[in-house]
mmCIF file of C-alpha atoms in Angstrom:
data_model
loop_
_atom_site.group_PDB
_atom_site.id
_atom_site.type_symbol
_atom_site.label_atom_id
_atom_site.label_comp_id
_atom_site.label_asym_id
_atom_site.label_seq_id
_atom_site.Cartn_x
_atom_site.Cartn_y
_atom_site.Cartn_z
ATOM 1 C CA MET A 1 -12.951 -30.698 162.797
ATOM 2 C CA LYS A 2 -9.423 -31.419 161.722
ATOM 3 C CA ARG A 3 -10.695 -34.166 159.431
ATOM 4 C CA GLY A 4 -13.246 -31.779 157.878
ATOM 5 C CA LEU A 5 -10.677 -29.042 157.361
ATOM 6 C CA SER A 6 -8.283 -31.490 155.795
ATOM 7 C CA PHE A 7 -11.010 -32.665 153.389
ATOM 8 C CA VAL A 8 -11.801 -29.072 152.321
ATOM 9 C CA LEU A 9 -8.100 -28.339 151.706
ATOM 10 C CA SER A 10 -7.813 -31.479 149.579
ATOM 11 C CA ILE A 11 -10.773 -30.394 147.444
ATOM 12 C CA ILE A 12 -9.215 -26.934 146.958
ATOM 13 C CA MET A 13 -5.827 -28.411 145.939
ATOM 14 C CA LEU A 14 -7.522 -30.757 143.463
ATOM 15 C CA ALA A 15 -9.407 -27.844 141.868
ATOM 16 C CA ILE A 16 -6.182 -25.838 141.511
ATOM 17 C CA LEU A 17 -4.459 -28.824 139.924
ATOM 18 C CA LEU A 18 -7.273 -29.394 137.427
ATOM 19 C CA ALA A 19 -7.321 -25.694 136.495
ATOM 20 C CA ALA A 20 -3.569 -25.763 135.882
ATOM 21 C CA CYS A 21 -3.935 -28.805 133.639
ATOM 22 C CA GLY A 22 -6.742 -27.079 131.771
ATOM 23 C CA ASN A 23 -4.634 -23.974 131.181
ATOM 24 C CA SER A 24 -1.744 -26.116 129.986
ATOM 25 C CA ALA A 25 -3.988 -27.922 127.509
ATOM 26 C CA SER A 26 -5.395 -24.611 126.302
ATOM 27 C CA LYS A 27 -1.868 -23.283 125.715
ATOM 28 C CA ASP A 28 -0.971 -26.441 123.793
ATOM 29 C CA GLU A 29 -4.034 -25.978 121.571
ATOM 30 C CA GLN A 30 -3.142 -22.338 120.960
ATOM 31 C CA SER A 31 0.420 -23.329 120.125
ATOM 32 C CA ALA A 32 -0.828 -25.921 117.624
ATOM 33 C CA GLN A 33 -3.176 -23.394 116.041
ATOM 34 C CA GLY A 34 -0.339 -20.869 115.784
ATOM 35 C CA SER A 35 1.871 -23.477 114.174
ATOM 36 C CA ASP A 36 -0.835 -24.200 111.573
ATOM 37 C CA SER A 37 -1.195 -20.497 110.748
ATOM 38 C CA GLU A 38 2.573 -20.172 110.211
ATOM 39 C CA LYS A 39 2.817 -22.950 107.639
ATOM 40 C CA SER A 40 5.082 -22.116 104.684
ATOM 41 C CA LEU A 41 3.680 -21.079 101.357
ATOM 42 C CA ARG A 42 4.010 -23.769 98.689
ATOM 43 C CA MET A 43 4.943 -22.950 95.104
ATOM 44 C CA ALA A 44 5.511 -25.093 92.029
ATOM 45 C CA LEU A 45 7.539 -24.386 88.901
ATOM 46 C CA VAL A 46 6.030 -26.529 86.138
ATOM 47 C CA LEU A 47 8.238 -26.575 83.049
ATOM 48 C CA PRO A 48 7.122 -27.631 79.551
ATOM 49 C CA GLU A 49 10.343 -29.587 78.984
ATOM 50 C CA LYS A 50 13.146 -31.214 80.953
ATOM 51 C CA ILE A 51 15.933 -29.056 82.325
ATOM 52 C CA GLY A 52 18.936 -29.751 80.117
ATOM 53 C CA VAL A 53 20.767 -27.982 77.321
ATOM 54 C CA ASN A 54 18.492 -24.917 77.231
ATOM 55 C CA PRO A 55 19.964 -22.457 79.778
ATOM 56 C CA PHE A 56 16.683 -20.515 79.859
ATOM 57 C CA PHE A 57 15.080 -23.137 82.121
ATOM 58 C CA VAL A 58 18.246 -23.923 84.102
ATOM 59 C CA GLN A 59 18.608 -20.295 85.127
ATOM 60 C CA MET A 60 14.898 -19.913 85.880
ATOM 61 C CA ASP A 61 14.972 -22.919 88.186
ATOM 62 C CA GLU A 62 17.980 -21.456 90.024
ATOM 63 C CA GLY A 63 16.184 -18.152 90.667
ATOM 64 C CA PHE A 64 13.041 -19.974 91.796
ATOM 65 C CA LYS A 65 14.944 -22.105 94.313
ATOM 66 C CA LYS A 66 16.992 -19.152 95.561
ATOM 67 C CA ALA A 67 13.772 -17.237 96.344
ATOM 68 C CA GLY A 68 12.358 -20.306 98.056
ATOM 69 C CA GLU A 69 15.334 -20.489 100.402
ATOM 70 C CA GLU A 70 15.398 -16.759 101.157
ATOM 71 C CA PHE A 71 11.662 -16.381 101.773
ATOM 72 C CA LYS A 72 11.149 -19.756 103.496
ATOM 73 C CA VAL A 73 8.840 -21.051 100.759
ATOM 74 C CA ASP A 74 8.372 -24.734 100.003
ATOM 75 C CA THR A 75 9.288 -25.059 96.309
ATOM 76 C CA LYS A 76 9.018 -27.897 93.839
ATOM 77 C CA THR A 77 10.187 -28.002 90.203
ATOM 78 C CA ILE A 78 8.249 -30.333 87.914
ATOM 79 C CA GLU A 79 9.776 -31.150 84.509
ATOM 80 C CA SER A 80 7.748 -32.422 81.547
ATOM 81 C CA THR A 81 8.714 -34.794 78.758
ATOM 82 C CA ASP A 82 6.107 -33.687 76.192
ATOM 83 C CA PRO A 83 3.060 -31.378 75.822
ATOM 84 C CA ALA A 84 0.638 -34.020 77.102
ATOM 85 C CA ALA A 85 2.759 -34.617 80.191
ATOM 86 C CA PHE A 86 2.975 -30.865 80.783
ATOM 87 C CA GLU A 87 -0.794 -30.416 81.035
ATOM 88 C CA GLN A 88 -0.982 -33.411 83.370
ATOM 89 C CA ASN A 89 1.762 -31.916 85.550
ATOM 90 C CA LEU A 90 -0.027 -28.576 85.619
ATOM 91 C CA ARG A 91 -3.241 -30.245 86.747
ATOM 92 C CA ALA A 92 -1.342 -32.255 89.344
ATOM 93 C CA ALA A 93 0.097 -29.039 90.800
ATOM 94 C CA VAL A 94 -3.437 -27.631 91.083
ATOM 95 C CA ALA A 95 -4.652 -30.836 92.744
ATOM 96 C CA GLU A 96 -1.793 -30.653 95.242
ATOM 97 C CA ASN A 97 -3.021 -27.164 96.132
ATOM 98 C CA TYR A 98 0.130 -25.115 95.572
ATOM 99 C CA ASP A 99 -0.375 -21.461 96.446
ATOM 100 C CA LEU A 100 1.322 -20.263 93.254
ATOM 101 C CA ILE A 101 2.087 -22.173 90.066
ATOM 102 C CA ILE A 102 4.704 -20.742 87.684
ATOM 103 C CA THR A 103 5.457 -21.882 84.147
ATOM 104 C CA ALA A 104 7.140 -20.480 81.035
ATOM 105 C CA THR A 105 7.265 -19.949 77.249
ATOM 106 C CA PHE A 106 4.739 -20.204 74.433
ATOM 107 C CA GLN A 107 4.914 -24.009 74.755
ATOM 108 C CA ALA A 108 2.856 -23.669 77.942
ATOM 109 C CA GLU A 109 0.249 -21.224 76.645
ATOM 110 C CA ASP A 110 -2.540 -23.544 75.499
ATOM 111 C CA ALA A 111 -2.467 -25.803 78.543
ATOM 112 C CA LEU A 112 -2.271 -22.886 80.981
ATOM 113 C CA LYS A 113 -5.204 -21.083 79.338
ATOM 114 C CA LYS A 114 -7.294 -24.195 79.839
ATOM 115 C CA VAL A 115 -6.192 -25.036 83.404
ATOM 116 C CA ALA A 116 -6.186 -21.445 84.709
ATOM 117 C CA ALA A 117 -9.675 -20.806 83.299
ATOM 118 C CA GLU A 118 -10.934 -23.947 85.038
ATOM 119 C CA ASN A 119 -9.390 -22.839 88.367
ATOM 120 C CA PRO A 120 -10.180 -19.110 88.733
ATOM 121 C CA ASP A 121 -9.320 -19.065 92.442
ATOM 122 C CA LYS A 122 -5.780 -20.359 91.849
ATOM 123 C CA SER A 123 -2.833 -18.013 91.126
ATOM 124 C CA PHE A 124 -0.555 -18.629 88.137
ATOM 125 C CA ALA A 125 2.384 -16.904 86.460
ATOM 126 C CA ILE A 126 3.881 -17.508 83.027
ATOM 127 C CA VAL A 127 7.274 -16.238 81.858
ATOM 128 C CA ASP A 128 8.189 -15.104 78.341
ATOM 129 C CA THR A 129 4.699 -15.011 76.866
ATOM 130 C CA THR A 130 1.221 -13.627 77.588
ATOM 131 C CA VAL A 131 -1.900 -15.371 78.844
ATOM 132 C CA ASP A 132 -4.705 -12.864 79.305
ATOM 133 C CA LEU A 133 -6.673 -14.241 82.244
ATOM 134 C CA PRO A 134 -7.606 -12.554 85.561
ATOM 135 C CA ASN A 135 -5.639 -15.072 87.660
ATOM 136 C CA VAL A 136 -2.433 -15.126 85.569
ATOM 137 C CA ARG A 137 0.580 -12.839 85.767
ATOM 138 C CA SER A 138 2.370 -12.695 82.395
ATOM 139 C CA VAL A 139 6.052 -11.850 82.763
ATOM 140 C CA GLY A 140 7.703 -10.521 79.614
ATOM 141 C CA PHE A 141 11.089 -9.126 78.619
ATOM 142 C CA ARG A 142 12.164 -6.165 76.547
ATOM 143 C CA GLU A 143 14.610 -8.343 74.648
ATOM 144 C CA TYR A 144 15.001 -5.675 72.005
ATOM 145 C CA GLU A 145 16.921 -3.529 74.526
ATOM 146 C CA GLY A 146 19.507 -6.255 75.101
ATOM 147 C CA ALA A 147 19.598 -7.005 71.371
ATOM 148 C CA TYR A 148 20.220 -3.304 70.680
ATOM 149 C CA LEU A 149 23.321 -3.424 72.892
ATOM 150 C CA LEU A 150 24.518 -6.598 71.161
ATOM 151 C CA GLY A 151 23.991 -5.046 67.724
ATOM 152 C CA ALA A 152 25.884 -1.924 68.762
ATOM 153 C CA ALA A 153 28.778 -4.013 70.094
ATOM 154 C CA ALA A 154 28.872 -6.011 66.847
ATOM 155 C CA GLY A 155 28.782 -2.843 64.745
ATOM 156 C CA LEU A 156 31.680 -1.321 66.665
ATOM 157 C CA SER A 157 33.731 -4.548 66.642
ATOM 158 C CA THR A 158 33.351 -5.859 63.080
ATOM 159 C CA LYS A 159 36.381 -5.554 60.823
ATOM 160 C CA THR A 160 34.552 -6.512 57.614
ATOM 161 C CA ASP A 161 31.409 -4.416 58.162
ATOM 162 C CA LYS A 162 29.418 -7.608 57.657
ATOM 163 C CA VAL A 163 27.614 -9.209 60.564
ATOM 164 C CA GLY A 164 24.842 -11.765 60.867
ATOM 165 C CA MET A 165 22.356 -13.513 63.105
ATOM 166 C CA ILE A 166 21.049 -17.077 63.050
ATOM 167 C CA ALA A 167 17.537 -16.872 64.498
ATOM 168 C CA ALA A 168 15.165 -19.659 65.475
ATOM 169 C CA MET A 169 11.980 -18.785 63.590
ATOM 170 C CA ASP A 170 10.429 -15.864 61.725
ATOM 171 C CA VAL A 171 7.797 -15.224 64.412
ATOM 172 C CA PRO A 172 6.870 -12.095 66.401
ATOM 173 C CA LEU A 173 8.878 -13.076 69.517
ATOM 174 C CA ILE A 174 12.101 -13.442 67.513
ATOM 175 C CA LYS A 175 11.620 -10.024 65.889
ATOM 176 C CA LYS A 176 12.469 -8.552 69.277
ATOM 177 C CA TYR A 177 15.940 -10.019 68.734
ATOM 178 C CA THR A 178 16.481 -9.447 65.016
ATOM 179 C CA GLU A 179 15.006 -5.944 64.846
ATOM 180 C CA GLY A 180 16.588 -4.827 68.111
ATOM 181 C CA PHE A 181 19.995 -6.067 66.925
ATOM 182 C CA LYS A 182 19.583 -4.346 63.567
ATOM 183 C CA ALA A 183 18.644 -1.036 65.221
ATOM 184 C CA GLY A 184 21.682 -1.148 67.490
ATOM 185 C CA LEU A 185 23.962 -2.046 64.589
ATOM 186 C CA GLU A 186 22.694 0.795 62.419
ATOM 187 C CA SER A 187 22.980 3.315 65.256
ATOM 188 C CA VAL A 188 26.778 2.936 65.404
ATOM 189 C CA ASN A 189 27.666 1.573 61.970
ATOM 190 C CA PRO A 190 25.101 2.498 59.297
ATOM 191 C CA ASP A 191 27.357 1.142 56.550
ATOM 192 C CA ALA A 192 27.443 -2.392 57.982
ATOM 193 C CA GLU A 193 25.641 -5.174 56.102
ATOM 194 C CA PHE A 194 23.337 -7.357 58.179
ATOM 195 C CA PHE A 195 22.471 -10.973 57.305
ATOM 196 C CA VAL A 196 19.679 -12.875 59.065
ATOM 197 C CA ASN A 197 18.615 -16.483 58.482
ATOM 198 C CA TYR A 198 15.986 -18.587 60.242
ATOM 199 C CA VAL A 199 16.515 -22.173 61.353
ATOM 200 C CA GLY A 200 12.810 -23.015 61.464
ATOM 201 C CA GLY A 201 12.842 -24.304 65.039
ATOM 202 C CA PHE A 202 14.531 -24.146 68.419
ATOM 203 C CA ASN A 203 16.317 -27.498 68.484
ATOM 204 C CA ASP A 204 18.317 -27.870 65.251
ATOM 205 C CA PRO A 205 22.083 -27.281 65.683
ATOM 206 C CA ALA A 206 22.884 -28.900 62.318
ATOM 207 C CA LYS A 207 20.699 -26.443 60.374
ATOM 208 C CA ALA A 208 21.978 -23.502 62.420
ATOM 209 C CA LYS A 209 25.570 -24.486 61.669
ATOM 210 C CA GLU A 210 24.821 -24.769 57.953
ATOM 211 C CA LEU A 211 23.305 -21.257 57.886
ATOM 212 C CA ALA A 212 26.189 -19.790 59.877
ATOM 213 C CA LEU A 213 28.664 -21.203 57.356
ATOM 214 C CA VAL A 214 26.701 -19.526 54.553
ATOM 215 C CA GLN A 215 26.912 -16.160 56.303
ATOM 216 C CA PHE A 216 30.626 -16.665 56.966
ATOM 217 C CA GLY A 217 31.059 -17.344 53.268
ATOM 218 C CA LYS A 218 29.535 -13.920 52.579
ATOM 219 C CA GLY A 219 32.198 -12.252 54.709
ATOM 220 C CA ALA A 220 30.555 -11.988 58.129
ATOM 221 C CA ASP A 221 33.144 -11.929 60.908
ATOM 222 C CA PHE A 222 30.529 -11.796 63.693
ATOM 223 C CA ILE A 223 27.434 -14.023 63.659
ATOM 224 C CA ALA A 224 25.074 -13.889 66.631
ATOM 225 C CA GLY A 225 23.242 -16.989 67.780
ATOM 226 C CA ALA A 226 19.530 -16.577 68.557
ATOM 227 C CA SER A 227 18.216 -20.085 67.925
ATOM 228 C CA ALA A 228 18.096 -21.653 71.421
ATOM 229 C CA VAL A 229 19.637 -25.135 71.231
ATOM 230 C CA GLY A 230 20.538 -24.365 67.606
ATOM 231 C CA ASP A 231 23.193 -21.963 68.890
ATOM 232 C CA LEU A 232 25.387 -24.989 69.554
ATOM 233 C CA GLY A 233 25.710 -25.355 65.773
ATOM 234 C CA VAL A 234 26.697 -21.694 65.385
ATOM 235 C CA PHE A 235 29.337 -22.121 68.088
ATOM 236 C CA GLU A 236 30.706 -25.194 66.332
ATOM 237 C CA ALA A 237 30.943 -23.337 62.998
ATOM 238 C CA ALA A 238 32.712 -20.401 64.690
ATOM 239 C CA LYS A 239 35.307 -22.720 66.166
ATOM 240 C CA GLU A 240 35.905 -24.441 62.837
ATOM 241 C CA LYS A 241 36.131 -21.276 60.711
ATOM 242 C CA GLY A 242 37.503 -18.772 63.192
ATOM 243 C CA PHE A 243 34.732 -16.178 63.170
ATOM 244 C CA TYR A 244 33.190 -14.647 66.296
ATOM 245 C CA THR A 245 29.777 -15.281 67.779
ATOM 246 C CA SER A 246 27.522 -14.650 70.767
ATOM 247 C CA GLY A 247 25.126 -16.678 72.899
ATOM 248 C CA GLN A 248 21.766 -16.066 74.541
ATOM 249 C CA ASP A 249 20.156 -16.002 77.973
ATOM 250 C CA THR A 250 23.213 -16.914 80.099
ATOM 251 C CA ASP A 251 26.930 -16.199 79.802
ATOM 252 C CA ARG A 252 27.948 -18.585 77.019
ATOM 253 C CA THR A 253 31.424 -17.018 76.660
ATOM 254 C CA VAL A 254 32.685 -19.439 79.321
ATOM 255 C CA GLU A 255 32.212 -22.313 76.857
ATOM 256 C CA ASP A 256 34.658 -20.940 74.273
ATOM 257 C CA PRO A 257 35.914 -17.396 75.024
ATOM 258 C CA GLU A 258 38.126 -17.481 71.925
ATOM 259 C CA HIS A 259 35.075 -17.472 69.634
ATOM 260 C CA ILE A 260 31.969 -16.823 71.795
ATOM 261 C CA VAL A 261 32.864 -13.240 72.665
ATOM 262 C CA LEU A 262 29.528 -11.879 73.978
ATOM 263 C CA SER A 263 26.197 -13.085 75.341
ATOM 264 C CA GLN A 264 22.848 -11.346 75.296
ATOM 265 C CA LEU A 265 21.443 -11.964 78.750
ATOM 266 C CA LYS A 266 17.874 -12.760 79.671
ATOM 267 C CA SER A 267 17.537 -12.928 83.418
ATOM 268 C CA THR A 268 14.951 -15.649 83.911
ATOM 269 C CA ASP A 269 16.482 -16.132 87.369
ATOM 270 C CA THR A 270 15.635 -12.518 88.263
ATOM 271 C CA VAL A 271 11.997 -12.738 87.129
ATOM 272 C CA ALA A 272 11.422 -16.081 88.877
ATOM 273 C CA TYR A 273 12.902 -14.674 92.074
ATOM 274 C CA GLU A 274 10.867 -11.449 91.862
ATOM 275 C CA THR A 275 7.635 -13.352 91.146
ATOM 276 C CA VAL A 276 8.059 -15.439 94.298
ATOM 277 C CA LYS A 277 9.063 -12.345 96.295
ATOM 278 C CA ASP A 278 5.982 -10.403 95.154
ATOM 279 C CA PHE A 279 3.679 -13.271 96.107
ATOM 280 C CA VAL A 280 5.233 -13.640 99.567
ATOM 281 C CA GLU A 281 5.048 -9.891 100.227
ATOM 282 C CA GLY A 282 1.476 -9.555 98.995
ATOM 283 C CA ASN A 283 2.374 -7.591 95.861
ATOM 284 C CA PHE A 284 1.415 -10.255 93.330
ATOM 285 C CA LYS A 285 -1.125 -9.063 90.771
ATOM 286 C CA ALA A 286 -2.415 -10.586 87.562
ATOM 287 C CA GLY A 287 -1.694 -8.858 84.270
ATOM 288 C CA ALA A 288 1.424 -8.109 82.246
ATOM 289 C CA VAL A 289 4.770 -6.986 83.642
ATOM 290 C CA ASN A 290 7.939 -6.370 81.637
ATOM 291 C CA TYR A 291 11.620 -6.477 82.504
ATOM 292 C CA GLY A 292 14.244 -4.563 80.541
ATOM 293 C CA LEU A 293 17.648 -3.017 81.150
ATOM 294 C CA LYS A 294 16.361 -0.834 83.979
ATOM 295 C CA GLU A 295 15.008 -3.842 85.905
ATOM 296 C CA ASP A 296 18.012 -6.086 85.142
ATOM 297 C CA GLY A 297 15.753 -8.337 83.095
ATOM 298 C CA VAL A 298 17.982 -8.208 80.010
ATOM 299 C CA GLY A 299 21.583 -7.259 79.400
ATOM 300 C CA LEU A 300 24.929 -7.999 77.798
ATOM 301 C CA THR A 301 28.067 -9.597 79.187
ATOM 302 C CA TYR A 302 30.825 -7.155 80.184
ATOM 303 C CA VAL A 303 28.309 -4.296 79.914
ATOM 304 C CA THR A 304 25.594 -5.072 82.486
ATOM 305 C CA ARG A 305 27.217 -8.080 84.180
ATOM 306 C CA ASP A 306 30.776 -9.259 84.631
ATOM 307 C CA SER A 307 32.005 -12.510 83.121
ATOM 308 C CA GLU A 308 34.391 -15.199 84.277
ATOM 309 C CA SER A 309 35.909 -15.077 80.774
ATOM 310 C CA PRO A 310 38.509 -12.477 79.808
ATOM 311 C CA LEU A 311 37.216 -9.941 77.300
ATOM 312 C CA ASN A 312 38.168 -10.986 73.766
ATOM 313 C CA ALA A 313 40.372 -8.544 71.849
ATOM 314 C CA PHE A 314 37.936 -8.670 68.899
ATOM 315 C CA VAL A 315 35.587 -6.589 71.036
ATOM 316 C CA GLY A 316 37.997 -4.767 73.332
ATOM 317 C CA GLN A 317 37.442 -2.479 76.302
ATOM 318 C CA GLU A 318 36.931 0.650 74.194
ATOM 319 C CA VAL A 319 33.872 -0.905 72.564
ATOM 320 C CA ILE A 320 32.523 -2.070 75.930
ATOM 321 C CA ASP A 321 32.880 1.445 77.339
ATOM 322 C CA GLN A 322 30.933 2.894 74.400
ATOM 323 C CA VAL A 323 28.183 0.296 74.784
ATOM 324 C CA LYS A 324 27.969 1.015 78.536
ATOM 325 C CA THR A 325 27.211 4.632 77.657
ATOM 326 C CA ILE A 326 24.483 3.463 75.270
ATOM 327 C CA LYS A 327 23.059 1.277 78.040
ATOM 328 C CA ASP A 328 22.956 4.213 80.452
ATOM 329 C CA ASP A 329 21.193 6.333 77.818
ATOM 330 C CA ILE A 330 18.540 3.646 77.334
ATOM 331 C CA VAL A 331 17.949 3.343 81.084
ATOM 332 C CA SER A 332 17.674 7.136 81.462
ATOM 333 C CA GLY A 333 15.327 7.418 78.484
ATOM 334 C CA LYS A 334 17.722 9.432 76.349
ATOM 335 C CA ILE A 335 17.674 6.583 73.829
ATOM 336 C CA VAL A 336 14.316 4.895 73.239
ATOM 337 C CA VAL A 337 14.512 1.441 71.693
ATOM 338 C CA LYS A 338 11.245 0.756 69.905
ATOM 339 C CA ASP A 339 9.370 -2.457 70.547
ATOM 340 C CA PRO A 340 9.217 -4.171 67.113
ATOM 341 C CA LEU A 341 5.856 -5.701 68.014
ATOM 342 C CA GLN A 342 4.308 -2.274 68.613
ATOM 343 C CA GLN A 343 5.448 -0.614 65.402
#
């Protein structure tokens, strides 16, 4: 009897042990499944050129990476050497199955139209231009609002009543700079003379410098740069001749605060960050979105953002205070800056 009872108890203990092992294995499987479901989102920033002298892309990359860290997203920035390489990189990002692929500027338009149309289930975003497809978010800026502030500051600061702008190309996008600047200038100084010349491209400092010297010869004491890499030529001319200038996109005053006295800001870091944030939080939708003064998408140094550089006396605090009032009136709707492309 004792032997029989002992055998029965052994069978019961073995069953309990096997059940415990089974439960443990089941928990391990559940844990593995939970781990798979909590995998990070993966996003790629595919740029049409290498990150270098153009601050537009440097700043955008910074905002993209900052969002990745804050929202626990796996991010990868892919730089391109030429248009052919860009399309290849875009296709590679699709093949690697990134959840969201972001790119930027008109340089990327043609390739993105092709790749996004071929991959309708994939989400894309493009900054600073428009691609009208159901799976693409097009992120634009109201640059004319920032340009209006810059024009007003120039109009209030000039001592010769002659100011100028060296712009990249005579194309619709650049009109948001030239026309916005002109409107701001005329609003505070209708007697000022405005010169504008076009470089013919985005990467020609020598031509930009030559045009800036021509405007200086006509009496301009403030000449705004709006020619991307070409602005380096305007800065060089300002240093040589002693006139005042401004940069674009980021705070360029830090490079030469004696001559680069303002910068029209274009917050590509903000829009990259917000695009990632929207995707993570489930608020990402295709279509066009625009960032202006109200959304901190554009601005002006000393007016909408502080600078590491001391304010140059050519501008002065009194001018900055007046331009801050103009900025507040634009944000509130009291002043409406017209979009030159909609007129």
